[in-house]
């Protein structure tokens, strides 16, 4: 069983399964988007994750799951006033997620026009907060003890290795991967599409290797070339990368 599956099973012993699945999906997507250089998308998922965790904590307080968190601050304030929950879950988790994930999403331009663009440091800060919150939820409610809990928490807190980094204004794959994977990662990091010429500059392979890679990913419907010759990732391509990273 994977670590993610073990965490999900453990949390499902205390929280509703659908809610745990939503928490884990947002956490996984935020991590994957960070690894592929999608800092804006990572922060968007961080906001969703924060809301799902607050829904879980509200369930712990009231016994029912709210369909949504309309006002994050109000929900966090209600949690802080209860006396039936540990300080870590009623105060620390909401405060840490609010400052480092939920507010980071809006204040750094992931969901509102702010004149700034999300950076690697922003997404990493959000991920650190999300990982700490997940580790604390597991410690408080997962019914896992001893060395197994320590091992899982160590895994949660380990910084994810980025596959794509922004260096000198360019998106660069920083690990040795198969050519078609590297090419698809570069295409994925350009949501507005990328030309064959620019792919040639960013994919660290020979021209013929890139051509073969494009033929492969187009045939497998992982990417699409539009009329202007720009390449875009497809939903199938996104799922491929999720499986590859996960």
CSV table of C-alpha atoms in Angstrom, one decimal:
chain,number,residue,atom,x,y,z
A,1,UNK,CA,0.0,0.0,0.0
A,2,UNK,CA,1.3,3.5,-0.9
A,3,UNK,CA,1.9,6.1,1.7
A,4,UNK,CA,-0.9,8.2,0.3
A,5,UNK,CA,-3.3,5.2,0.5
A,6,UNK,CA,-2.3,4.5,4.1
A,7,UNK,CA,-2.9,8.1,5.1
A,8,UNK,CA,-6.3,8.1,3.4
A,9,UNK,CA,-7.3,4.8,5.1
A,10,UNK,CA,-6.2,6.1,8.5
A,11,UNK,CA,-8.1,9.4,8.2
A,12,UNK,CA,-11.2,7.6,6.9
A,13,UNK,CA,-11.4,5.9,10.3
A,14,UNK,CA,-12.4,9.2,11.8
A,15,UNK,CA,-13.6,11.5,9.0
A,16,UNK,CA,-16.1,10.9,6.1
A,17,UNK,CA,-14.5,9.1,3.2
A,18,UNK,CA,-15.6,11.6,0.6
A,19,UNK,CA,-14.1,14.5,2.6
A,20,UNK,CA,-10.8,12.7,3.1
A,21,UNK,CA,-10.6,11.9,-0.6
A,22,UNK,CA,-11.1,15.6,-1.3
A,23,UNK,CA,-8.3,16.6,1.1
A,24,UNK,CA,-5.9,14.1,-0.4
A,25,UNK,CA,-6.8,15.0,-4.0
A,26,UNK,CA,-6.1,18.7,-3.4
A,27,UNK,CA,-2.8,17.8,-1.5
A,28,UNK,CA,-1.7,15.6,-4.3
A,29,UNK,CA,-2.6,18.0,-7.1
A,30,UNK,CA,-0.9,20.9,-5.3
A,31,UNK,CA,2.3,18.8,-4.9
A,32,UNK,CA,2.3,17.7,-8.6
A,33,UNK,CA,1.7,21.2,-9.9
A,34,UNK,CA,4.6,22.5,-7.8
A,35,UNK,CA,6.9,19.8,-9.2
A,36,UNK,CA,6.0,20.7,-12.7
A,37,UNK,CA,6.4,24.4,-12.2
A,38,UNK,CA,2.7,25.3,-12.1
A,39,UNK,CA,3.0,27.6,-9.1
A,40,UNK,CA,-0.3,29.3,-9.7
A,41,UNK,CA,-2.2,26.0,-10.0
A,42,UNK,CA,-0.5,24.7,-6.9
A,43,UNK,CA,-1.7,27.7,-4.9
A,44,UNK,CA,-5.2,27.3,-6.2
A,45,UNK,CA,-5.2,23.7,-4.9
A,46,UNK,CA,-3.7,24.9,-1.6
A,47,UNK,CA,-6.8,27.1,-1.2
A,48,UNK,CA,-9.1,24.2,-1.9
A,49,UNK,CA,-7.1,22.0,0.5
A,50,UNK,CA,-7.4,24.6,3.3
A,51,UNK,CA,-11.2,24.7,2.9
A,52,UNK,CA,-11.5,20.9,2.9
A,53,UNK,CA,-9.4,20.7,6.1
A,54,UNK,CA,-11.5,23.3,7.7
A,55,UNK,CA,-14.6,21.4,6.7
A,56,UNK,CA,-13.1,18.3,8.4
A,57,UNK,CA,-12.3,20.2,11.6
A,58,UNK,CA,-15.8,21.7,11.6
A,59,UNK,CA,-17.1,18.1,11.3
A,60,UNK,CA,-15.0,17.2,14.3
A,61,UNK,CA,-16.6,20.1,16.2
A,62,UNK,CA,-20.2,19.8,15.2
A,63,UNK,CA,-20.6,16.3,13.8
A,64,UNK,CA,-21.8,17.5,10.4
A,65,UNK,CA,-19.8,18.4,7.3
A,66,UNK,CA,-20.5,21.9,5.8
A,67,UNK,CA,-21.0,21.9,2.1
A,68,UNK,CA,-18.7,24.9,1.8
A,69,UNK,CA,-16.6,27.3,3.8
A,70,UNK,CA,-18.2,30.7,3.0
A,71,UNK,CA,-15.9,32.8,5.2
A,72,UNK,CA,-12.6,31.1,6.2
A,73,UNK,CA,-11.9,33.6,9.0
A,74,UNK,CA,-15.4,33.1,10.6
A,75,UNK,CA,-15.1,29.3,10.4
A,76,UNK,CA,-11.6,29.4,12.0
A,77,UNK,CA,-12.8,31.7,14.7
A,78,UNK,CA,-15.6,29.3,15.7
A,79,UNK,CA,-13.1,26.5,15.9
A,80,UNK,CA,-10.8,28.5,18.1
A,81,UNK,CA,-13.6,29.0,20.7
A,82,UNK,CA,-14.4,25.3,21.2
A,83,UNK,CA,-12.8,23.6,24.2
A,84,UNK,CA,-13.4,20.0,23.0
A,85,UNK,CA,-10.5,19.8,20.6
A,86,UNK,CA,-6.7,20.0,20.9
A,87,UNK,CA,-5.1,23.4,20.4
A,88,UNK,CA,-3.2,22.0,17.4
A,89,UNK,CA,-6.4,21.3,15.5
A,90,UNK,CA,-8.7,24.1,16.7
A,91,UNK,CA,-6.1,26.9,16.6
A,92,UNK,CA,-2.8,26.1,14.9
A,93,UNK,CA,-4.0,24.3,11.8
A,94,UNK,CA,-6.5,27.0,10.8
A,95,UNK,CA,-4.0,29.8,11.5
A,96,UNK,CA,-1.1,28.2,9.7
A,97,UNK,CA,-3.3,27.3,6.7
A,98,UNK,CA,-4.9,30.7,6.6
A,99,UNK,CA,-1.5,32.6,6.5
A,100,UNK,CA,0.6,30.3,4.5
A,101,UNK,CA,-1.9,28.6,2.0
A,102,UNK,CA,-5.3,30.2,1.9
A,103,UNK,CA,-4.2,33.8,2.0
A,104,UNK,CA,-1.1,33.0,-0.1
A,105,UNK,CA,-3.4,31.9,-2.9
A,106,UNK,CA,-5.2,35.3,-3.0
A,107,UNK,CA,-2.5,37.7,-2.0
A,108,UNK,CA,0.0,36.4,-4.5
A,109,UNK,CA,-2.2,36.5,-7.5
A,110,UNK,CA,-3.4,33.0,-7.9
A,111,UNK,CA,-7.1,33.9,-7.8
A,112,UNK,CA,-7.2,37.7,-7.8
A,113,UNK,CA,-5.4,40.3,-9.9
A,114,UNK,CA,-2.7,41.6,-7.6
A,115,UNK,CA,0.1,42.8,-9.9
A,116,UNK,CA,2.2,39.9,-8.8
A,117,UNK,CA,2.6,36.3,-10.1
A,118,UNK,CA,2.9,33.3,-7.9
A,119,UNK,CA,6.6,32.3,-7.4
A,120,UNK,CA,8.2,29.0,-6.4
A,121,UNK,CA,8.7,30.3,-2.9
A,122,UNK,CA,5.0,31.0,-2.5
A,123,UNK,CA,4.0,27.5,-3.6
A,124,UNK,CA,6.7,25.9,-1.5
A,125,UNK,CA,5.5,27.9,1.6
A,126,UNK,CA,1.9,26.7,1.0
A,127,UNK,CA,3.0,23.1,0.5
A,128,UNK,CA,5.0,23.2,3.8
A,129,UNK,CA,1.9,24.4,5.6
A,130,UNK,CA,-0.3,21.8,3.9
A,131,UNK,CA,2.2,19.0,4.8
A,132,UNK,CA,2.4,20.1,8.4
A,133,UNK,CA,-1.4,20.2,8.7
A,134,UNK,CA,-1.8,16.8,7.1
A,135,UNK,CA,0.9,15.4,9.5
A,136,UNK,CA,-1.0,16.9,12.5
A,137,UNK,CA,-4.3,15.5,11.3
A,138,UNK,CA,-2.8,12.1,11.0
A,139,UNK,CA,-1.1,12.3,14.4
A,140,UNK,CA,-4.4,13.4,16.1
A,141,UNK,CA,-7.0,11.3,14.3
A,142,UNK,CA,-5.3,8.6,12.2
A,143,UNK,CA,-5.0,6.0,15.0
A,144,UNK,CA,-1.4,5.2,13.9
A,145,UNK,CA,1.3,4.9,16.5
A,146,UNK,CA,5.0,4.3,17.0
A,147,UNK,CA,7.5,3.9,14.2
A,148,UNK,CA,4.9,3.7,11.5
A,149,UNK,CA,3.5,7.1,12.4
A,150,UNK,CA,7.0,8.6,12.5
A,151,UNK,CA,7.9,7.1,9.1
A,152,UNK,CA,4.7,8.4,7.4
A,153,UNK,CA,5.2,11.9,8.9
A,154,UNK,CA,8.8,12.0,7.8
A,155,UNK,CA,7.6,11.1,4.2
A,156,UNK,CA,4.9,13.8,4.4
A,157,UNK,CA,7.3,16.5,5.5
A,158,UNK,CA,9.9,15.6,2.9
A,159,UNK,CA,10.2,18.5,0.3
A,160,UNK,CA,8.9,17.4,-3.1
A,161,UNK,CA,11.6,17.3,-5.8
A,162,UNK,CA,10.7,19.8,-8.6
A,163,UNK,CA,10.9,18.4,-12.2
A,164,UNK,CA,10.5,21.8,-13.8
A,165,UNK,CA,12.1,25.0,-12.5
A,166,UNK,CA,12.0,28.6,-13.7
A,167,UNK,CA,15.6,29.6,-14.4
A,168,UNK,CA,16.5,32.9,-16.0
A,169,UNK,CA,12.9,33.4,-17.2
A,170,UNK,CA,12.7,30.0,-18.8
A,171,UNK,CA,11.1,26.7,-17.8
A,172,UNK,CA,13.7,24.0,-17.6
A,173,UNK,CA,13.4,20.3,-16.8
A,174,UNK,CA,16.1,19.6,-14.2
A,175,UNK,CA,16.1,15.8,-14.1
A,176,UNK,CA,17.2,13.2,-16.7
A,177,UNK,CA,13.9,11.9,-18.2
A,178,UNK,CA,12.8,10.2,-21.3
A,179,UNK,CA,12.5,12.6,-24.2
A,180,UNK,CA,8.8,12.4,-24.6
A,181,UNK,CA,8.3,13.0,-20.9
A,182,UNK,CA,10.6,16.0,-20.8
A,183,UNK,CA,8.9,17.4,-23.9
A,184,UNK,CA,5.5,17.0,-22.4
A,185,UNK,CA,6.6,18.6,-19.1
A,186,UNK,CA,7.8,21.7,-21.1
A,187,UNK,CA,4.5,21.8,-23.0
A,188,UNK,CA,2.6,21.5,-19.7
A,189,UNK,CA,4.5,24.5,-18.3
A,190,UNK,CA,3.3,26.7,-21.1
A,191,UNK,CA,-0.5,27.0,-20.7
A,192,UNK,CA,-0.7,29.4,-23.6
A,193,UNK,CA,1.0,26.9,-25.9
A,194,UNK,CA,4.6,26.7,-27.1
A,195,UNK,CA,6.1,26.6,-30.6
A,196,UNK,CA,8.3,23.9,-32.0
A,197,UNK,CA,11.1,26.4,-32.2
A,198,UNK,CA,10.9,27.2,-28.5
A,199,UNK,CA,10.6,23.5,-27.6
A,200,UNK,CA,13.9,23.1,-29.4
A,201,UNK,CA,15.5,25.7,-27.1
A,202,UNK,CA,14.1,24.3,-23.9
A,203,UNK,CA,14.2,20.5,-24.3
A,204,UNK,CA,17.8,19.4,-23.9
A,205,UNK,CA,17.7,16.9,-26.7
A,206,UNK,CA,18.6,16.7,-30.4
A,207,UNK,CA,16.2,18.1,-32.9
A,208,UNK,CA,15.4,14.6,-34.3
A,209,UNK,CA,14.7,13.3,-30.7
A,210,UNK,CA,12.3,16.1,-30.1
A,211,UNK,CA,10.5,15.4,-33.4
A,212,UNK,CA,10.1,11.7,-32.5
A,213,UNK,CA,8.9,12.7,-29.1
A,214,UNK,CA,6.2,15.0,-30.5
A,215,UNK,CA,5.1,12.3,-32.9
A,216,UNK,CA,4.7,9.9,-30.0
A,217,UNK,CA,2.8,12.2,-27.7
A,218,UNK,CA,0.5,13.4,-30.5
A,219,UNK,CA,-0.3,9.9,-31.5
A,220,UNK,CA,-1.1,9.0,-27.9
A,221,UNK,CA,-3.3,12.1,-27.6
A,222,UNK,CA,-1.1,13.5,-24.8
A,223,UNK,CA,-0.6,16.8,-26.6
A,224,UNK,CA,-2.2,18.7,-29.5
A,225,UNK,CA,-0.8,21.1,-32.1
A,226,UNK,CA,-3.1,23.9,-33.2
A,227,UNK,CA,-3.4,25.7,-36.5
A,228,UNK,CA,-0.7,28.1,-35.5
A,229,UNK,CA,1.8,25.3,-34.8
A,230,UNK,CA,1.7,25.8,-31.0
A,231,UNK,CA,1.6,22.7,-28.8
A,232,UNK,CA,-0.8,22.3,-25.9
A,233,UNK,CA,-1.2,19.5,-23.3
A,234,UNK,CA,-4.4,17.6,-23.3
A,235,UNK,CA,-6.4,16.3,-20.3
A,236,UNK,CA,-5.0,12.8,-21.2
A,237,UNK,CA,-1.5,14.3,-21.1
A,238,UNK,CA,-2.2,15.9,-17.7
A,239,UNK,CA,-3.4,12.5,-16.4
A,240,UNK,CA,-0.3,10.9,-17.8
A,241,UNK,CA,2.0,13.3,-15.9
A,242,UNK,CA,0.0,12.8,-12.7
A,243,UNK,CA,0.6,9.1,-12.9
A,244,UNK,CA,4.2,9.6,-13.8
A,245,UNK,CA,4.8,11.9,-10.9
A,246,UNK,CA,2.7,10.0,-8.4
